[in-house]
PDB file of C-alpha atoms in Angstrom:
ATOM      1  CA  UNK P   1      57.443  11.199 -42.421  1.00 41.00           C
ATOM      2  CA  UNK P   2      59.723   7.941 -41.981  1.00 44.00           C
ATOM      3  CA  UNK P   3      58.044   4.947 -43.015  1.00 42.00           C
ATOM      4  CA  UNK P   4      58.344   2.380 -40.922  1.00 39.00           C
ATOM      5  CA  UNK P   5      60.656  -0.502 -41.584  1.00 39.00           C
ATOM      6  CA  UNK P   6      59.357  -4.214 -42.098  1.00 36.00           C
ATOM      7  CA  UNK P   7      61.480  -7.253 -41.741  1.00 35.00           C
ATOM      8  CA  UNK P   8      59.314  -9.634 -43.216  1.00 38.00           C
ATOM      9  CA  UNK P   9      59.018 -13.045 -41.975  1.00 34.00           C
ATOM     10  CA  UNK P  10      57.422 -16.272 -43.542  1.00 34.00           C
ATOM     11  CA  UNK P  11      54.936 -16.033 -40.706  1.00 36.00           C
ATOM     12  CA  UNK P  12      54.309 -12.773 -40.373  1.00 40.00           C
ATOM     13  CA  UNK P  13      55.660  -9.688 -40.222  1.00 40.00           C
ATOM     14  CA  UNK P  14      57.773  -7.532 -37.775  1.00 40.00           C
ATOM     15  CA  UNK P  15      57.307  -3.484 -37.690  1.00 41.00           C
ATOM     16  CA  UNK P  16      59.896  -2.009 -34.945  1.00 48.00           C
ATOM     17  CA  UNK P  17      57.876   0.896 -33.581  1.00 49.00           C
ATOM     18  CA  UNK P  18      54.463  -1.549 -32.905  1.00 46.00           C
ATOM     19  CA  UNK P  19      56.336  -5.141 -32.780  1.00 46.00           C
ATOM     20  CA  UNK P  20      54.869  -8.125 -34.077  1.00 44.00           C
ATOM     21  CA  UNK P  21      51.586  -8.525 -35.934  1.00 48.00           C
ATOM     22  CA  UNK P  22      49.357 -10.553 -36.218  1.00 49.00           C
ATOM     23  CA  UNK P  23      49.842 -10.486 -40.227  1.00 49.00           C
ATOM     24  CA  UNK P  24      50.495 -14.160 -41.222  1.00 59.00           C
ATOM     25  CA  UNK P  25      51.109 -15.056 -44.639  1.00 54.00           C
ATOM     26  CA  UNK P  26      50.595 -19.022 -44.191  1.00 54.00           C
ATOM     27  CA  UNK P  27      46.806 -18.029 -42.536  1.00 62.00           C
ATOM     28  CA  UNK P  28      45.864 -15.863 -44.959  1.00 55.00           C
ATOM     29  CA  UNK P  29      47.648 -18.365 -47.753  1.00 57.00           C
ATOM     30  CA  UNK P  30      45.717 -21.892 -45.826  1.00 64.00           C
ATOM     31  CA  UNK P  31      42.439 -19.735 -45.578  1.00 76.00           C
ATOM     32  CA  UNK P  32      42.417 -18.853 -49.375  1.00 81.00           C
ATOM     33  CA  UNK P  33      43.511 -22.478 -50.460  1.00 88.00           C
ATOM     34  CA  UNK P  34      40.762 -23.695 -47.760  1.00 87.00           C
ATOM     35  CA  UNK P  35      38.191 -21.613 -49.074  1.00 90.00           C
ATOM     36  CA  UNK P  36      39.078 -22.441 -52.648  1.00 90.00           C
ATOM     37  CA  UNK P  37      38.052 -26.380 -51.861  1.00 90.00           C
ATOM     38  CA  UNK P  38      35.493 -25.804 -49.879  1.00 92.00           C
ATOM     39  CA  UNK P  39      34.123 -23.994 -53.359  1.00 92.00           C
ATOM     40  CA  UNK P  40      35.356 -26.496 -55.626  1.00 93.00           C
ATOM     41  CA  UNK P  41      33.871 -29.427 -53.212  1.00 88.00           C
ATOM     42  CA  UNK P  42      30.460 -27.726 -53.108  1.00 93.00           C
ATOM     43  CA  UNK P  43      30.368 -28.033 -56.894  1.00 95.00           C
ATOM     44  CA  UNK P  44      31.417 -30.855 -56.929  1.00 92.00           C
ATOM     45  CA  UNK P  45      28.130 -32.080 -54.374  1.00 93.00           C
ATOM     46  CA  UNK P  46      25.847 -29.972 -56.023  1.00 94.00           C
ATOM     47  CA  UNK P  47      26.999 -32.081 -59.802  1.00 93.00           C
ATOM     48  CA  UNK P  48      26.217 -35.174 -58.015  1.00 94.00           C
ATOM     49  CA  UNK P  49      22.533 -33.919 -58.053  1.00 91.00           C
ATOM     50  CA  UNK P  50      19.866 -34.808 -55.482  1.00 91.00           C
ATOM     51  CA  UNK P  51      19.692 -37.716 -52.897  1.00 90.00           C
ATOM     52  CA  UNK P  52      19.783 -37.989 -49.031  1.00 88.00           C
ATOM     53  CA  UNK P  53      20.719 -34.708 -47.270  1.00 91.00           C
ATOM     54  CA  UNK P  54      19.629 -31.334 -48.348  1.00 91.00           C
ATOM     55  CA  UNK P  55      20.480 -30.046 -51.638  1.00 94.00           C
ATOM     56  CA  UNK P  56      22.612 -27.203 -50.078  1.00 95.00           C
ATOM     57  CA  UNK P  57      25.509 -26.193 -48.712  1.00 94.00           C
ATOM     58  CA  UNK P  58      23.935 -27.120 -45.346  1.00 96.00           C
ATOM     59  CA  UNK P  59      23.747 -30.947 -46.144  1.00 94.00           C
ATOM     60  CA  UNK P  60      27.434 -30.202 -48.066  1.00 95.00           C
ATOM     61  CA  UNK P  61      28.442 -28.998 -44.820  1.00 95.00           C
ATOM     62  CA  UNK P  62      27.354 -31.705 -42.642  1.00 95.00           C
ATOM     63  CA  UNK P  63      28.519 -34.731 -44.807  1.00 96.00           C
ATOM     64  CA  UNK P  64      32.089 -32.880 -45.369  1.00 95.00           C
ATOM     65  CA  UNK P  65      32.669 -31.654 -41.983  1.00 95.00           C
ATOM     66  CA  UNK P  66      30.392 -34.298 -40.183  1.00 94.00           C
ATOM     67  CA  UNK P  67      30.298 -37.515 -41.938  1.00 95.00           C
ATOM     68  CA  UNK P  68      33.202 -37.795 -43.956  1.00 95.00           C
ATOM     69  CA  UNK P  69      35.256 -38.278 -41.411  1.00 94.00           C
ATOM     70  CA  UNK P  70      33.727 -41.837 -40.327  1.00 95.00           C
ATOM     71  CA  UNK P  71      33.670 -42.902 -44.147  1.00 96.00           C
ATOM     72  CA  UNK P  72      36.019 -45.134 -46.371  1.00 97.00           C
ATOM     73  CA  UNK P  73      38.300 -43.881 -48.463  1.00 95.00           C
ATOM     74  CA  UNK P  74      37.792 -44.540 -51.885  1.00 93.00           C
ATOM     75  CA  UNK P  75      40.925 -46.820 -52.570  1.00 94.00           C
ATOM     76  CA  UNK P  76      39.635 -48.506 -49.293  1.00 97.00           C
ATOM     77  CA  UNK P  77      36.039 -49.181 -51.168  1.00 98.00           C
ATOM     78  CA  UNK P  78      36.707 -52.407 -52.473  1.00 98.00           C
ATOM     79  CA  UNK P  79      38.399 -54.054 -48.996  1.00 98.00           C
ATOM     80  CA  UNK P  80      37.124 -57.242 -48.472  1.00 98.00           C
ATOM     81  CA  UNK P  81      39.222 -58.888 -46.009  1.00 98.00           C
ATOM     82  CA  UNK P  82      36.686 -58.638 -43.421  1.00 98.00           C
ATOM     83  CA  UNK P  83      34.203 -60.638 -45.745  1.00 98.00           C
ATOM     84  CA  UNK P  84      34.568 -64.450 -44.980  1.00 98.00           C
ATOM     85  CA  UNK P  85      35.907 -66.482 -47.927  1.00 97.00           C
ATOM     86  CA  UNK P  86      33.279 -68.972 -48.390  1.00 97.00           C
ATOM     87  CA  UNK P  87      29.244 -69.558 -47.767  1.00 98.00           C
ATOM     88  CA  UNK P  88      28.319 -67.380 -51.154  1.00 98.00           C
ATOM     89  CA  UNK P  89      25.353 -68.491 -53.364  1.00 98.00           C
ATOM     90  CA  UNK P  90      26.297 -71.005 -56.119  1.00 97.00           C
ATOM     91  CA  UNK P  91      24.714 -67.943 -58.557  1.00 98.00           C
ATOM     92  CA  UNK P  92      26.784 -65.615 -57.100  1.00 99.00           C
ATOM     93  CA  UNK P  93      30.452 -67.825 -57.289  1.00 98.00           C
ATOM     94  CA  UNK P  94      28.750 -68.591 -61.077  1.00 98.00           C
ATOM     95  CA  UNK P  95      29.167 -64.610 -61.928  1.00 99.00           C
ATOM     96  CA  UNK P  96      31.567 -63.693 -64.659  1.00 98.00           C
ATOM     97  CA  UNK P  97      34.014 -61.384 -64.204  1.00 98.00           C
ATOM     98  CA  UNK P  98      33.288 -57.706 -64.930  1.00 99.00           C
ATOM     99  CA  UNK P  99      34.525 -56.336 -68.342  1.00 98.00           C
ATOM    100  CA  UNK P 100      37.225 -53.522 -68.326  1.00 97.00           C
ATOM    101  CA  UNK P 101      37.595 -51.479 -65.459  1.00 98.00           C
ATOM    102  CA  UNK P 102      35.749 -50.662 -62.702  1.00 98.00           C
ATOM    103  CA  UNK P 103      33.308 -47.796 -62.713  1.00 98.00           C
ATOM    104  CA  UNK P 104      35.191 -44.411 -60.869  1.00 98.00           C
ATOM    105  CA  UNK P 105      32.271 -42.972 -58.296  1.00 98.00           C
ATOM    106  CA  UNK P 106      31.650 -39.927 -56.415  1.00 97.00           C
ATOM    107  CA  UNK P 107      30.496 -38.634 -53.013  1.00 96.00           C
ATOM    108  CA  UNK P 108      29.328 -40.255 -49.936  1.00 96.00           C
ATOM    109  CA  UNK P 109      25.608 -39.030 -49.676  1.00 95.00           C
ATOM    110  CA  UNK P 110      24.711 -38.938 -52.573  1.00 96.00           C
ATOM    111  CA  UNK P 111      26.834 -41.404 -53.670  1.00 96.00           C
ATOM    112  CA  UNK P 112      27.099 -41.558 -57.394  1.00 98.00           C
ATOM    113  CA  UNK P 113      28.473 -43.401 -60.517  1.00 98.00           C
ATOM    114  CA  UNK P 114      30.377 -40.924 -62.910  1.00 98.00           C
ATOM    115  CA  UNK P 115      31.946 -43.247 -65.601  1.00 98.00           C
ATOM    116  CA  UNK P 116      30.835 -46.406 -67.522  1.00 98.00           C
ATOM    117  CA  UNK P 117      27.184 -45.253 -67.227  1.00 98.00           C
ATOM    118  CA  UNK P 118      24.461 -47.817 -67.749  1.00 98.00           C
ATOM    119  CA  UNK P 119      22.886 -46.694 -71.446  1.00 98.00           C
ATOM    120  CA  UNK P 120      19.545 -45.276 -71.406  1.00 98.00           C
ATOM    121  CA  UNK P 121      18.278 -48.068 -72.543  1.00 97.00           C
ATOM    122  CA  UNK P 122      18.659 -49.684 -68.576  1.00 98.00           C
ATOM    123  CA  UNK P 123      16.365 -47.934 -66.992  1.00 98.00           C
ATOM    124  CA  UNK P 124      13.302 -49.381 -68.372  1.00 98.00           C
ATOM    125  CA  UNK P 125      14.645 -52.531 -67.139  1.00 99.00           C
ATOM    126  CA  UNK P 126      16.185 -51.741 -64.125  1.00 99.00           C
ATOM    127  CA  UNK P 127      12.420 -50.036 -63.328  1.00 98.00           C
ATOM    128  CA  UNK P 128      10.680 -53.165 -64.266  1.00 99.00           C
ATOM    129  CA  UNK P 129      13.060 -55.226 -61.947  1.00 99.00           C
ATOM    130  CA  UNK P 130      12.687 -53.603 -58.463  1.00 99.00           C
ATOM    131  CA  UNK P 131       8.660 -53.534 -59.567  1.00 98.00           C
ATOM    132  CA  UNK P 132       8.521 -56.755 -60.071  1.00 98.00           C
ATOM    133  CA  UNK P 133      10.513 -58.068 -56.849  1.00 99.00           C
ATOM    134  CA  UNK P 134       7.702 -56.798 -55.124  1.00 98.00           C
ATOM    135  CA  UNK P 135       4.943 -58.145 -57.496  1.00 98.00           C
ATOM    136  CA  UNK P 136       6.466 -61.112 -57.295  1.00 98.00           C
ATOM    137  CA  UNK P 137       6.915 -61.571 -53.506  1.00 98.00           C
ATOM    138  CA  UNK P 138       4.273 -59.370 -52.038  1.00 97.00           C
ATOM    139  CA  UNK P 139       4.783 -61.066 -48.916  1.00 96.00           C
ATOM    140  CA  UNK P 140       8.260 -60.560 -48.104  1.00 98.00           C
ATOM    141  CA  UNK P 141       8.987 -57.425 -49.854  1.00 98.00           C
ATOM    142  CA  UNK P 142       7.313 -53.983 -50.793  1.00 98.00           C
ATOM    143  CA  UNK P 143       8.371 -50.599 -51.784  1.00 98.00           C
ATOM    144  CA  UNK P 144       8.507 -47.313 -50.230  1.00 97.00           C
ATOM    145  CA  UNK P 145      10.509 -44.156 -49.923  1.00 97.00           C
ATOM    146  CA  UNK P 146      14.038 -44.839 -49.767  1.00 97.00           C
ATOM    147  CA  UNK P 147      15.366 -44.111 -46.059  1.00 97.00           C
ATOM    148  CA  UNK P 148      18.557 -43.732 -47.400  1.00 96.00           C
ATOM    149  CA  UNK P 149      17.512 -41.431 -50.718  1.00 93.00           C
ATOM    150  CA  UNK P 150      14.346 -39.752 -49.889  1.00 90.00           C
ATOM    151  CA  UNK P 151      14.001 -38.682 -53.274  1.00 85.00           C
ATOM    152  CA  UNK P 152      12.857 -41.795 -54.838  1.00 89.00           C
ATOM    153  CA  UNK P 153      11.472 -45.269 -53.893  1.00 96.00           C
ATOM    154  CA  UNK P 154      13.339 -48.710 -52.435  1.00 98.00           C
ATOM    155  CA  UNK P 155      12.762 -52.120 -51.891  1.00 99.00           C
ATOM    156  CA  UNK P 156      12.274 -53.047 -48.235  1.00 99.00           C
ATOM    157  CA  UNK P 157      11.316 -56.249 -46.197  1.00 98.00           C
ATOM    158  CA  UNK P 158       8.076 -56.293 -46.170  1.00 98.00           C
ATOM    159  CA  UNK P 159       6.761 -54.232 -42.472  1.00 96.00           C
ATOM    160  CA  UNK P 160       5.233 -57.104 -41.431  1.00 96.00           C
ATOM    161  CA  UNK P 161       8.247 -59.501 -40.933  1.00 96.00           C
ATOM    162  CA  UNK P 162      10.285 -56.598 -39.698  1.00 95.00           C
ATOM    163  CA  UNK P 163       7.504 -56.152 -36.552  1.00 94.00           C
ATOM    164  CA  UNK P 164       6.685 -59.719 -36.415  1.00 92.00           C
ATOM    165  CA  UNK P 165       9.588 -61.873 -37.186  1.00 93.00           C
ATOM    166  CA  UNK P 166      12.254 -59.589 -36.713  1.00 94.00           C
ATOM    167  CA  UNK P 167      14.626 -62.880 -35.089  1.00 95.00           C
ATOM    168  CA  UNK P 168      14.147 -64.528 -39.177  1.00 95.00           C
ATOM    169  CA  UNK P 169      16.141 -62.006 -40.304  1.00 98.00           C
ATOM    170  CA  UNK P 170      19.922 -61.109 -40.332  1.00 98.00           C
ATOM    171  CA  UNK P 171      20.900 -58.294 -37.899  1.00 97.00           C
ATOM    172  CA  UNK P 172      21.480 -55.905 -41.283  1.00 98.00           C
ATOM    173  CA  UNK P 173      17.989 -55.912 -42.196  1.00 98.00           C
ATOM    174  CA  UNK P 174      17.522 -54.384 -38.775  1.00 97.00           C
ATOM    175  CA  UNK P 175      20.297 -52.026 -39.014  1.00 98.00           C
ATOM    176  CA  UNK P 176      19.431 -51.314 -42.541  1.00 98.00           C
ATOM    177  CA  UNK P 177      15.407 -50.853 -40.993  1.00 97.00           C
ATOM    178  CA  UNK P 178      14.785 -52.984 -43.714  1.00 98.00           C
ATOM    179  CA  UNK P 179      15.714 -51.311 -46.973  1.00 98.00           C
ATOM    180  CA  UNK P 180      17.595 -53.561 -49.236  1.00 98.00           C
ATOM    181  CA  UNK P 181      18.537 -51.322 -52.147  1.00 98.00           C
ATOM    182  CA  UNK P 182      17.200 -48.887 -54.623  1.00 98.00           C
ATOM    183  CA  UNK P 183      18.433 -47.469 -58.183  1.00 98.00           C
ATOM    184  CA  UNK P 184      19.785 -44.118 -58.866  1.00 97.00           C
ATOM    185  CA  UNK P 185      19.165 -41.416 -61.508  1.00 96.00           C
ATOM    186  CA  UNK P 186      22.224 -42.994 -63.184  1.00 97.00           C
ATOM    187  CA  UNK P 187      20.974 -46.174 -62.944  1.00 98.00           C
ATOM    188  CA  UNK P 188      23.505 -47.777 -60.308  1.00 99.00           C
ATOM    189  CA  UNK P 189      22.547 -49.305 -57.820  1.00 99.00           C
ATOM    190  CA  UNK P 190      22.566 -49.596 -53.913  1.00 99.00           C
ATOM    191  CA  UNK P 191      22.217 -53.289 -51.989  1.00 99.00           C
ATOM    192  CA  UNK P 192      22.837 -55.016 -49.177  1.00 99.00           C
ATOM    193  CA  UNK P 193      24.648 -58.561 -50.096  1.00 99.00           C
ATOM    194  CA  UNK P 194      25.615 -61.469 -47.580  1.00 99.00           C
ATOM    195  CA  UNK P 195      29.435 -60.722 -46.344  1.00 99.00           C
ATOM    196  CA  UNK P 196      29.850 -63.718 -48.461  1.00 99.00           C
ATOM    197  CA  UNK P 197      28.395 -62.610 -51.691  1.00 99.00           C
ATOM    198  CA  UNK P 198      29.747 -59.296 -50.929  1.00 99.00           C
ATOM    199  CA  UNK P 199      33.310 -60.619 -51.047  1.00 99.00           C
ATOM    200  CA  UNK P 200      32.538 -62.078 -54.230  1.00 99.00           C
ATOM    201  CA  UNK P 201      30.729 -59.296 -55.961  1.00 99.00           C
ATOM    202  CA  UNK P 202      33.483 -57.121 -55.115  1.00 99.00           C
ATOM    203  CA  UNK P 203      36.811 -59.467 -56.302  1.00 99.00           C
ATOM    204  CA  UNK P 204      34.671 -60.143 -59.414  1.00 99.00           C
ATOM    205  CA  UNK P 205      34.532 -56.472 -60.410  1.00 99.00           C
ATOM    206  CA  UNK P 206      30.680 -55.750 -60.220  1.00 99.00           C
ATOM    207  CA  UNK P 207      31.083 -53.457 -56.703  1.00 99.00           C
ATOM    208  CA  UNK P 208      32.253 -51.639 -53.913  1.00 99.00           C
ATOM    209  CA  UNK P 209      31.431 -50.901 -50.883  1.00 99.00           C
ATOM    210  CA  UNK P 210      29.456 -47.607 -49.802  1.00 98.00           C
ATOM    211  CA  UNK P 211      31.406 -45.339 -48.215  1.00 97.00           C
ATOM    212  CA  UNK P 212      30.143 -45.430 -45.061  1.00 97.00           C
ATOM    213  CA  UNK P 213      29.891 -49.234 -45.058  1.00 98.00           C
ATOM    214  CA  UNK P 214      32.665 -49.572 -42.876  1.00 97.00           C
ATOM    215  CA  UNK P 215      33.902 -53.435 -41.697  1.00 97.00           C
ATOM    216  CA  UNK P 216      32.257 -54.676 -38.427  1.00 94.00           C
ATOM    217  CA  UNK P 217      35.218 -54.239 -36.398  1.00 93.00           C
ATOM    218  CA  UNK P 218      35.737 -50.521 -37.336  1.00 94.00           C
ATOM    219  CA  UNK P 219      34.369 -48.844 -34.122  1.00 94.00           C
ATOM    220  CA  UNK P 220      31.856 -46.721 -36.426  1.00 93.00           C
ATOM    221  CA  UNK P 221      30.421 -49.680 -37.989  1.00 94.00           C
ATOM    222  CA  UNK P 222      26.184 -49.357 -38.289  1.00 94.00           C
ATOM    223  CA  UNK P 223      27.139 -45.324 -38.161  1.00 92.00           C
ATOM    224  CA  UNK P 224      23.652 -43.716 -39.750  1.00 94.00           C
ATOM    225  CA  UNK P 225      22.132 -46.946 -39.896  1.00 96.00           C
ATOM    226  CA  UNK P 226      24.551 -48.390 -42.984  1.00 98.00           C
ATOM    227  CA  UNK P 227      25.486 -51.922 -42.232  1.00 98.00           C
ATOM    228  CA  UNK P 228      28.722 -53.480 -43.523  1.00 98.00           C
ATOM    229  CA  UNK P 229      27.699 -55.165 -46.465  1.00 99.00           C
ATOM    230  CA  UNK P 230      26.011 -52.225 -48.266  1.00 99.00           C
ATOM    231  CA  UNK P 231      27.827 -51.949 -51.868  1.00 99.00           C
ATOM    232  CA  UNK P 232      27.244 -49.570 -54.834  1.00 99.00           C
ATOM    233  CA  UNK P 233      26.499 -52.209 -58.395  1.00 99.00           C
ATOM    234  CA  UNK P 234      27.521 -50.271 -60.962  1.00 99.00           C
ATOM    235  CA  UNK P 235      25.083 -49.584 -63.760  1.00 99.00           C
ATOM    236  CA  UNK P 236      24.487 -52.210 -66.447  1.00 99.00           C
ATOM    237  CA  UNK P 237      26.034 -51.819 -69.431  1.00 99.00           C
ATOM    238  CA  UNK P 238      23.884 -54.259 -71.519  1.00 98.00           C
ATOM    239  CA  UNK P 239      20.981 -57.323 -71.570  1.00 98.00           C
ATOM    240  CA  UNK P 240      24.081 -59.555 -70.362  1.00 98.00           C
ATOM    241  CA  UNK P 241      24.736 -57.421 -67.950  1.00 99.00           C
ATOM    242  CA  UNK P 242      21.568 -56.769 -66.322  1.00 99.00           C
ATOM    243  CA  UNK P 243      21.236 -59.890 -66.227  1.00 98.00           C
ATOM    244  CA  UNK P 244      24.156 -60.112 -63.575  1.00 99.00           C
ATOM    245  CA  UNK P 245      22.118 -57.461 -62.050  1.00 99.00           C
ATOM    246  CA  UNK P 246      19.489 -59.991 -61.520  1.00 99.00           C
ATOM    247  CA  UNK P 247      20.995 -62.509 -59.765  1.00 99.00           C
ATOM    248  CA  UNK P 248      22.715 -60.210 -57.727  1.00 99.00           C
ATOM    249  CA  UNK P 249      19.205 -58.650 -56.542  1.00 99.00           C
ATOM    250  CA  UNK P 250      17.938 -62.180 -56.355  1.00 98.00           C
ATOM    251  CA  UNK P 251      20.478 -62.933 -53.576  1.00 98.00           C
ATOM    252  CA  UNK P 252      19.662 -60.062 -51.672  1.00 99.00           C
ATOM    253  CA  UNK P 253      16.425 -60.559 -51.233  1.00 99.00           C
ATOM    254  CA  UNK P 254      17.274 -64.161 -49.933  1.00 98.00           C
ATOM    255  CA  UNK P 255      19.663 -62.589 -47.712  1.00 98.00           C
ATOM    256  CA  UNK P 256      17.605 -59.651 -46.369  1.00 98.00           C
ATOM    257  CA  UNK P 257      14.237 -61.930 -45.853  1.00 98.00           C
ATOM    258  CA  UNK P 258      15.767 -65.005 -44.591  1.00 97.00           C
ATOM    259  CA  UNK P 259      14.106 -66.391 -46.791  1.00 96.00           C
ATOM    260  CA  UNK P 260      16.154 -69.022 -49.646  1.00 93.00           C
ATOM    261  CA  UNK P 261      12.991 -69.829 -51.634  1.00 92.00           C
ATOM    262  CA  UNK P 262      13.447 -66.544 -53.853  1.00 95.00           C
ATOM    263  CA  UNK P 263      13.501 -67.330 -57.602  1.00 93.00           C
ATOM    264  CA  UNK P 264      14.329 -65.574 -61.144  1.00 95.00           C
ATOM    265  CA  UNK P 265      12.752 -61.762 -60.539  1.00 98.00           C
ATOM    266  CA  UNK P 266      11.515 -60.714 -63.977  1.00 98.00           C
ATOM    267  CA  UNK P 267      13.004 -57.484 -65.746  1.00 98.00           C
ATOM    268  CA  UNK P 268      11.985 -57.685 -69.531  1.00 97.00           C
ATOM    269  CA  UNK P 269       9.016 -56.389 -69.051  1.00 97.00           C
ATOM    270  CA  UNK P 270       6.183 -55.499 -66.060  1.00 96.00           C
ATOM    271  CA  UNK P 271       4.683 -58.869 -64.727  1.00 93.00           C
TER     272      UNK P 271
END
């Protein structure tokens, strides 16, 4: 029996006695790369543990294919032109400039620091901080489940002012439905900052923005309830450092709550 001949072609392949098929070598070579990332990209949300969609390849497949999209790139992270140049707390303009370079991150939701970790020795602190913010200003703040997270708790304006006073406080706070920030397993950290002290922050070398924290005239800014001024602070590295931390939370709090009376939040120990 005569085999049939095949011309091949880089998109397929011709057989004379039954004409062009449907045989095409750059599918079947895009499918295999395609399904290669998809594998590698799972991984690579799975690694970044816990925090905000489901654990899965369901919430893998709806931030890839549903929310990445809308998000920053991360060169685009640290853009600040959209911030304005002045207005920032004296505390905040008073910040040194970061050591080294800046932290590299991961993901969108979660969203994750994977170098320059804060040592172990943080978290204590960095536990004894957002505790004591709310100790310390039980009338403006308190803390519940992270909105943002769900996995572990936040520091919000208090319900109160959000139902009662809702015109005392910037339109992020709404946007944000009052969650300022939280800490992460790997002790970074998520806040909301003035667009002032955001600029600031960022140049300085202590943040970036969150990936989804687009610029207000992007046309999916406030897309799933992230405002523009929502940054990742990378993990303290020591005392001095967390110490940076604390000013930095200090000014959110003034900036979330309206409220400029906000002093020194204690983090040595549990007040």
């Amino acid at each position: 029996t005569k085999l049939p001949t095949m011309i091949p072609f880089f998109w397929g392949t011709y057989i004379p006695e039954h004409g062009f098929k449907s045989v095409n070598y750059v599918q079947f070579l895009g499918n295999d790369l395609f399904t290669t990332w998809c594998i590698q990209d799972y991984r690579d949300y799975l690694a970044l543990g816990p925090g905000g969609p489901p654990y899965n390849v369901r919430g893998w497949a709806w931030i890839t294919f549903g929310v990445r999209p809308f998000a920053l790139s991360q060169s685009a992270a640290t853009y600040v032109a959209d911030y304005p140049t002045s207005g920032s707390h004296p505390e905040i303009q008073n910040l040194p400039r970061r050591e080294g370079d800046r932290a590299l991150l991961g993901g969108i939701a979660p969203h994750r620091q994977l170098s320059q970790l804060a040592p172990e020795c943080m978290r204590t602190y960095i536990t004894n901080l957002f505790t004591n913010a709310a100790r310390q200003y039980p009338s403006i703040l308190e803390t519940k489940k992270s909105l943002y997270e769900r996995h572990h708790d936040a520091l919000f304006v208090a319900q109160g002012i959000l139902e009662s006073q809702p015109e005392s406080l910037p339109k992020t706070a709404i946007i944000a439905r009052g969650e300022l920030g939280h800490a992460h397993p790997d002790l970074s950290v998520h806040l909301y900052l003035s667009p002032a002290d955001a600029r600031v922050v960022i140049e300085k070398g202590w943040a970036e923005r969150h990936r989804l924290s687009v610029p207000e005239t992007s046309w999916v800014k406030n897309k799933y309830a992230v405002a523009s001024t929502y940054l990742m602070i990378y993990g303290p590295r020591d005392e001095k450092e967390m110490e940076t931390l604390r000013i930095i939370l200090q000014n959110s709090i003034r900036f979330m709550t309206g409220r400029s009376e906000v002093e020194k939040v204690e983090w040595k120990e549990i007040v």
